[in-house]
Structure formats: structure tokens, C-alpha cells
Short mmCIF file of N, CA and C in Angstrom, two decimals:
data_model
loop_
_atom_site.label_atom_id
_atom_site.label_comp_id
_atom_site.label_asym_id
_atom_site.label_seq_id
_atom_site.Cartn_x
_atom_site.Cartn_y
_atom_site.Cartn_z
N UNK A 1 114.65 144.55 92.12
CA UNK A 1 115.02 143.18 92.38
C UNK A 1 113.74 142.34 92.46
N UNK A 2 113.68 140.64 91.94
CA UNK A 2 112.63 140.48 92.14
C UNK A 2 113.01 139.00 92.30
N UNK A 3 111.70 138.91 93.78
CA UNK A 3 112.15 137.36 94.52
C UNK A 3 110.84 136.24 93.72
N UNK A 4 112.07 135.01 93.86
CA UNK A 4 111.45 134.24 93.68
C UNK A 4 110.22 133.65 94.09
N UNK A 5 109.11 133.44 93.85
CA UNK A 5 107.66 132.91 94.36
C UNK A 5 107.62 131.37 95.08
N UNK A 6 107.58 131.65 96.46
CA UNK A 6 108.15 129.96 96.70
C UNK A 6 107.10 129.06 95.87
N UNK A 7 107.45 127.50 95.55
CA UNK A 7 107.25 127.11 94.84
C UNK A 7 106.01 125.74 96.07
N UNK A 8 104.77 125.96 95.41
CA UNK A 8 103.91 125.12 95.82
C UNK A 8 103.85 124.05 96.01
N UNK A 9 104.26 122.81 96.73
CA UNK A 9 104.17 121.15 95.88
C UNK A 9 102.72 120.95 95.38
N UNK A 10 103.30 119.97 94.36
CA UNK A 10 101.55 119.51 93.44
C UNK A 10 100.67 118.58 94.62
N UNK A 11 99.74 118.60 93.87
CA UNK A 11 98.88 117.63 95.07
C UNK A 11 98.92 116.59 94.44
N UNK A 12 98.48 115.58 95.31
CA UNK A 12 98.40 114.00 94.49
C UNK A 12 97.06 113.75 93.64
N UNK A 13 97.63 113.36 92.16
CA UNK A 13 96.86 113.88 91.19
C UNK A 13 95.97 112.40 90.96
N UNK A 14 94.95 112.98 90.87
CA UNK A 14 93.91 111.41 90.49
C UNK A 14 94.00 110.76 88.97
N UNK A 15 94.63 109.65 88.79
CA UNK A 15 94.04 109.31 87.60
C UNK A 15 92.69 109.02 87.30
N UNK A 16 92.30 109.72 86.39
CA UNK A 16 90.62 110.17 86.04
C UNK A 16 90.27 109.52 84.95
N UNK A 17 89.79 107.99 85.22
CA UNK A 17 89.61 107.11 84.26
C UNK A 17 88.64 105.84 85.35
N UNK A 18 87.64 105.44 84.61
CA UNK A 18 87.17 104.11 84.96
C UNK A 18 87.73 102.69 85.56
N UNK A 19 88.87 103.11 84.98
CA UNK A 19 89.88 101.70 85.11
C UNK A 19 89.47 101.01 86.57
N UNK A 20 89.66 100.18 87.08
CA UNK A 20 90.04 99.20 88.65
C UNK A 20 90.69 98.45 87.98
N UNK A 21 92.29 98.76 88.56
CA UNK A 21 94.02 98.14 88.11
C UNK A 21 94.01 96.86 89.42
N UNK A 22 94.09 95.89 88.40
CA UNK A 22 94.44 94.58 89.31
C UNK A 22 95.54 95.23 90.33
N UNK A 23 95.91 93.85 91.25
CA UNK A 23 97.21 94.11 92.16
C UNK A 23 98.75 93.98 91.46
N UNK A 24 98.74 93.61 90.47
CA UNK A 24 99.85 92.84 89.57
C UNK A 24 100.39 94.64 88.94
N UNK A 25 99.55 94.86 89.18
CA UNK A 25 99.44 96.70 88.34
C UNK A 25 99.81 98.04 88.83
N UNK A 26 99.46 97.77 89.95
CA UNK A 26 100.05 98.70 91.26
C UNK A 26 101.60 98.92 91.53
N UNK A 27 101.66 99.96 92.26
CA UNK A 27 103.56 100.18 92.49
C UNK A 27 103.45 99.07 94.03
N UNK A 28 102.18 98.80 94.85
CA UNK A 28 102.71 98.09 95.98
C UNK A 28 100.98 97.70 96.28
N UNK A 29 100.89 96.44 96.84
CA UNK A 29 99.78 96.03 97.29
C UNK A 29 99.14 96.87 98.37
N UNK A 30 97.91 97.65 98.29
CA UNK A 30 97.57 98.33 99.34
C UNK A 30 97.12 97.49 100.85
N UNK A 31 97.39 97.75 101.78
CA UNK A 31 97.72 97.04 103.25
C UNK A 31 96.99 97.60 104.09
N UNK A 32 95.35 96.61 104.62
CA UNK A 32 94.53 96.56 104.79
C UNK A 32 94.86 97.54 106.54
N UNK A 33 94.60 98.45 106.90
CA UNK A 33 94.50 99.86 108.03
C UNK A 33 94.27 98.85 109.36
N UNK A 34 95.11 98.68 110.31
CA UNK A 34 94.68 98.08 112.03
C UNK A 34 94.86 96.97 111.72
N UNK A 35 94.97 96.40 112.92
CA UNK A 35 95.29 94.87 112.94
C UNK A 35 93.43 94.29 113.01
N UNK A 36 92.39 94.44 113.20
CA UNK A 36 91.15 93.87 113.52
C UNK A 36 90.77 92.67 112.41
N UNK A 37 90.09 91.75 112.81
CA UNK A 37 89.40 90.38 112.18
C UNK A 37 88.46 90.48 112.04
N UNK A 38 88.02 90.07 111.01
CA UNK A 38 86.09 89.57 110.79
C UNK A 38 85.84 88.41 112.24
N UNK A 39 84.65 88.83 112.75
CA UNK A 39 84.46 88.08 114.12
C UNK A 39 84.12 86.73 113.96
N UNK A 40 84.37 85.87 114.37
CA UNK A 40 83.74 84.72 114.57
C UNK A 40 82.90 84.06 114.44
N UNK A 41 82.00 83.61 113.79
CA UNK A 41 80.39 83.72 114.43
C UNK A 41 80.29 82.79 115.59
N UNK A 42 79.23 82.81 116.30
CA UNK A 42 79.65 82.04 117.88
C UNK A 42 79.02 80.70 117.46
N UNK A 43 78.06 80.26 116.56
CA UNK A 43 77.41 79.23 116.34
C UNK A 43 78.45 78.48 115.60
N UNK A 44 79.29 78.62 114.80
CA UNK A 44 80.31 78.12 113.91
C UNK A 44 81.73 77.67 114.99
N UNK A 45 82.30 78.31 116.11
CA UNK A 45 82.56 78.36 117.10
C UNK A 45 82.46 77.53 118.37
N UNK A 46 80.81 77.97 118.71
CA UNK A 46 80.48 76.30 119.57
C UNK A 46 81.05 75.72 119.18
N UNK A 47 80.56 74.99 117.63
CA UNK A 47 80.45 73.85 116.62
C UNK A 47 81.85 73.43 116.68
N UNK A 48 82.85 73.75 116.79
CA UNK A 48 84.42 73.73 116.32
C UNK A 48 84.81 73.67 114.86
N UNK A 49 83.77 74.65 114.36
CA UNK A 49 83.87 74.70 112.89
C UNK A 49 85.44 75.85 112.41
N UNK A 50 86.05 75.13 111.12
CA UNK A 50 86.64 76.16 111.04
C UNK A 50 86.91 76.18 109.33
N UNK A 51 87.65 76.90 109.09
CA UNK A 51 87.24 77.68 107.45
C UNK A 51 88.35 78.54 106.92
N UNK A 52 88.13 78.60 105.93
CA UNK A 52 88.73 79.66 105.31
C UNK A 52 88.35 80.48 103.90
N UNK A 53 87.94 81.77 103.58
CA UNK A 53 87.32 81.87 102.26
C UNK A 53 88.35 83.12 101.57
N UNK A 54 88.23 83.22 100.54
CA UNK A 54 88.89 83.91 99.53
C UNK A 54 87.73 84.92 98.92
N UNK A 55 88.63 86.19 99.08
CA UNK A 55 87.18 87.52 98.63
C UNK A 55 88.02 88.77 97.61
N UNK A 56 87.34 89.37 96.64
CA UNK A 56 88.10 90.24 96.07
C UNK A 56 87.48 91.30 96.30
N UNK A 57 88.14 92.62 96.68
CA UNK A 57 87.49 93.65 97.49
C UNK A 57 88.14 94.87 96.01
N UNK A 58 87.21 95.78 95.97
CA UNK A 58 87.44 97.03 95.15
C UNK A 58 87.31 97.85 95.98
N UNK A 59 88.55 99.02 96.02
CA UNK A 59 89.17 99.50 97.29
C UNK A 59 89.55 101.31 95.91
N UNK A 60 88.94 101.94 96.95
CA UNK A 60 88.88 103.27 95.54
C UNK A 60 90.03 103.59 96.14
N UNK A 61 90.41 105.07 95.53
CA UNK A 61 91.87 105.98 95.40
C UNK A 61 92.08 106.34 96.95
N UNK A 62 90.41 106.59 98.00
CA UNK A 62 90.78 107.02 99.33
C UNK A 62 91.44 105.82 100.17
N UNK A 63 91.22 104.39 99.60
CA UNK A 63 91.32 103.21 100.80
C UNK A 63 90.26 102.81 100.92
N UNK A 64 88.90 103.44 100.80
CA UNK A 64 87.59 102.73 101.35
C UNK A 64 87.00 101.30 100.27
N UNK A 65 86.73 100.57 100.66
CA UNK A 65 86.26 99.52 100.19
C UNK A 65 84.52 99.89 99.63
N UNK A 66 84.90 99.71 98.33
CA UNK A 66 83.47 99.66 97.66
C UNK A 66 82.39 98.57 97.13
N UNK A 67 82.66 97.37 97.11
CA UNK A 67 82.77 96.47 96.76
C UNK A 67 83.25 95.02 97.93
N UNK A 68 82.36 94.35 97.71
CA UNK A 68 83.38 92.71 98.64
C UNK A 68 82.42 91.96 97.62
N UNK A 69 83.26 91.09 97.35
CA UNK A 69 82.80 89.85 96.28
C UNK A 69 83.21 88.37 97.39
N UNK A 70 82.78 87.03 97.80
CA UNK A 70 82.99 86.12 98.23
C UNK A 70 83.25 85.29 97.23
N UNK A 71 84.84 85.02 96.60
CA UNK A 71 85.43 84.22 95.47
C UNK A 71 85.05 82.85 96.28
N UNK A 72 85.49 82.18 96.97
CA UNK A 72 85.45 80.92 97.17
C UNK A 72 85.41 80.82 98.94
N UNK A 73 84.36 79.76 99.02
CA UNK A 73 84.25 79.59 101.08
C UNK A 73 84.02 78.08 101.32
N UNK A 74 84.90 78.05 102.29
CA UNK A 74 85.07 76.35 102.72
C UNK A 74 85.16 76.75 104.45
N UNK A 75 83.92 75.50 104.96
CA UNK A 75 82.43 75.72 105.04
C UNK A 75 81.49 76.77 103.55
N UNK A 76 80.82 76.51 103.11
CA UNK A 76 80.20 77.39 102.50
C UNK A 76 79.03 77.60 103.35
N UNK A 77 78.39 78.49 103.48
CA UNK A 77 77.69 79.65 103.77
C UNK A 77 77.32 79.51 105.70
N UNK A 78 78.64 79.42 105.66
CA UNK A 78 79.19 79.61 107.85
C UNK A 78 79.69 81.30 107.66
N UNK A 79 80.48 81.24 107.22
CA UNK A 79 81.80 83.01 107.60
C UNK A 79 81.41 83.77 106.61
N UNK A 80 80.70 83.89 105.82
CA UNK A 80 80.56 84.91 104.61
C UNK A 80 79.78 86.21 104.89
N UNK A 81 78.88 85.75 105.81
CA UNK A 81 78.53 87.13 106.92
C UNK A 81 78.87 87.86 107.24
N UNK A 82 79.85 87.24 108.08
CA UNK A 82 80.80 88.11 109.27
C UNK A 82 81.83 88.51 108.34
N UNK A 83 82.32 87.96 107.08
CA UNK A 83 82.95 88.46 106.35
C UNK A 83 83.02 89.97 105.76
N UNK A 84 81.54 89.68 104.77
CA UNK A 84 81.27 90.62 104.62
C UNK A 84 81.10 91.88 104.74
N UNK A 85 80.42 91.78 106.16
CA UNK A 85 80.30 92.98 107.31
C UNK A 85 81.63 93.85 107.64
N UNK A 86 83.07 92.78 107.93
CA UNK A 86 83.90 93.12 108.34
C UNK A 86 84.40 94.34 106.96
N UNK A 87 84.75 93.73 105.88
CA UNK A 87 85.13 94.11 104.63
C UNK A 87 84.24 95.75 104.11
N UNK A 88 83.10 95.77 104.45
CA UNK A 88 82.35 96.90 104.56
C UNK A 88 82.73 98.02 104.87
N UNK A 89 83.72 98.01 105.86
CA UNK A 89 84.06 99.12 106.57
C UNK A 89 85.48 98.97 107.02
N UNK A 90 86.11 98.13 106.08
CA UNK A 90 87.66 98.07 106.16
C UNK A 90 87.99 99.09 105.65
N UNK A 91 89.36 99.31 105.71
CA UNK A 91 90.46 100.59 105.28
C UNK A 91 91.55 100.29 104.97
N UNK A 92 92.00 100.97 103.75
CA UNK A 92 93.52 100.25 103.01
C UNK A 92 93.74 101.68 102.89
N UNK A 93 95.49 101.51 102.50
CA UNK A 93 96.26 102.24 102.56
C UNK A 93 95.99 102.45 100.73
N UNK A 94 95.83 103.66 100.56
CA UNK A 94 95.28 103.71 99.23
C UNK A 94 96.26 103.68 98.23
N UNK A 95 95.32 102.67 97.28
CA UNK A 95 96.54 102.50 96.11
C UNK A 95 96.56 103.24 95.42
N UNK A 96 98.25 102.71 94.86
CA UNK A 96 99.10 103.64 93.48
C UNK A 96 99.53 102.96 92.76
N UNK A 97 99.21 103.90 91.78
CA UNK A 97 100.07 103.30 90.16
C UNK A 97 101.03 104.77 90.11
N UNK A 98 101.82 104.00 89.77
CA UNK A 98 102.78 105.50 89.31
C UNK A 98 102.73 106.30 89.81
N UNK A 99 102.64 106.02 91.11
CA UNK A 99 102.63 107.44 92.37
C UNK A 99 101.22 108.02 92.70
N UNK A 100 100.60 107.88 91.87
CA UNK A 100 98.99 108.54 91.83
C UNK A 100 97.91 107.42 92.31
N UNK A 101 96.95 107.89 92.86
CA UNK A 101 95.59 107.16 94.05
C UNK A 101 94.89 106.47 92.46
N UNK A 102 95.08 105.68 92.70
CA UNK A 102 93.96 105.10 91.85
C UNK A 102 92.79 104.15 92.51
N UNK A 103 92.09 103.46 91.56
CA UNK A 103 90.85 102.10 92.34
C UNK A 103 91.52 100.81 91.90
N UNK A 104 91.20 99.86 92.80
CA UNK A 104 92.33 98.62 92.60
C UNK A 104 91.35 97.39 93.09
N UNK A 105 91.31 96.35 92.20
CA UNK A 105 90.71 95.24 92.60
C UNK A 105 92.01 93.92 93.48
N UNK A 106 91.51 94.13 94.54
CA UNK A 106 92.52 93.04 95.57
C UNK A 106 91.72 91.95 95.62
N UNK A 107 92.71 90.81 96.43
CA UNK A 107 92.27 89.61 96.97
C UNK A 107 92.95 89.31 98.34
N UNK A 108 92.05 89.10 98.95
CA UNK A 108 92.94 88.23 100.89
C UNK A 108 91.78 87.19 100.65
N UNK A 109 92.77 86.59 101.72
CA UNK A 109 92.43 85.16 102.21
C UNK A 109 92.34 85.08 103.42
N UNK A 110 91.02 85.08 104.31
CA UNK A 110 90.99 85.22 105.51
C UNK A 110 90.43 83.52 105.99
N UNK A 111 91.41 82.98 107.04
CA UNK A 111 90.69 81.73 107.91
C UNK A 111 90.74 81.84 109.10
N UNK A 112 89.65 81.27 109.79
CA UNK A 112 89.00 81.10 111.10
C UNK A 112 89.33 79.79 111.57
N UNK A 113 90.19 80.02 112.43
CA UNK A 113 90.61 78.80 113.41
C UNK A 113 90.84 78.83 114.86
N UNK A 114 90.49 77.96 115.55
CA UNK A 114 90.18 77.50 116.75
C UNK A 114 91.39 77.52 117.57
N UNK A 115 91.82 77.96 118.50
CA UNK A 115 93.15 78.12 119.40
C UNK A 115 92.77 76.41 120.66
N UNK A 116 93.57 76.00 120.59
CA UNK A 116 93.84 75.22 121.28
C UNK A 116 93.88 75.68 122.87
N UNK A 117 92.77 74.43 123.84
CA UNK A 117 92.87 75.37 124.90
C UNK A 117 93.67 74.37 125.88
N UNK A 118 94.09 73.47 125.84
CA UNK A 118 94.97 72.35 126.26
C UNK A 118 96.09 73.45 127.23
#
């Protein structure tokens, strides 16, 4: 008599290509790990400055961010710092195409605003 060999699941297979697949390309926008913010800066702050800038981040098959580009900043050159920094060491939920980890060029829109202390 002879038993069946239980059957292994596959692992999640890398597509093994150069490509970075826009977000339009993906099965789901990968969704940036923790709730945490790029900090403040305190001089922008005093000031009651506030802002908002637009960045496109290349985010490989693990989630880690390889890449931060600063597309557009209003204030220009107040938050692009603290931006930066933050984006460095962000974590996404790693993207897929067709089920498989691929590298994916995203965009967020992060703004800095002042809470009312009234």
C-alpha cells in the first residue's frame, strides 16, 4: 500500500524582474505599518506654520521603503526633513500583483496642522 506524501504549500513566489508596478497595477494599495507621523519640526510649529507635501516612496516586495522622492511641498523647504527621515524607516504591508511580493512605486500626502487650543 502506498500513502500519499502530504502535500507542501508553495511559498510566495517573487516576481524576478526589474519592474517598480505603479499603484494603479497592484491587486491593493500597500498600507503604510502603525499609526506614527513624520514629527513636527518645533521651529515650523512655534511659527504656526502649516503645510502639506506630496512624496512618492519605492517600497520593495518586503514593505521596506527604498527610495522617498519629495513630489511637491507647500511651505517649501519647512517639512521635507522630518519627512524624509520619517519615510526612511517606514513599513508597508508588502505589495502584490497577482498574489506575488513585488516593488511598487506609491504616493501619500502627508499635512501638518495645528490643533486648536481654544
Amino acid at each position: 500500500m502506498r500513502v500519499a506524501e502530504p502535500k507542501v504549500p508553495d511559498a510566495p513566489r517573487f516576481i524576478h524582474d526589474d519592474e517598480w508596478y505603479p499603484a494603479r497595477k497592484l491587486d491593493a494599495v500597500p498600507r503604510r505599518l502603525g499609526v506614527a507621523q513624520p514629527k513636527y519640526p518645533e521651529s515650523a510649529q512655534r511659527r504656526g506654520v502649516t503645510g502639506s507635501l506630496k512624496v512618492r516612496l519605492r517600497v520593495n516586495a518586503l514593505g521596506e521603503v527604498e527610495a522617498v522622492e519629495i513630489v511637491s511641498a507647500q511651505p517649501a523647504g519647512v517639512f521635507e526633513a522630518s519627512v524624509q527621515a520619517f519615510f526612511q524607516v517606514a513599513r508597508y504591508q508588502p505589495p502584490q500583483r497577482e498574489g506575488r511580493p513585488v516593488r511598487a512605486v506609491i504616493e501619500e500626502r502627508v499635512s501638518f496642522t495645528l490643533k486648536d487650543d481654544d
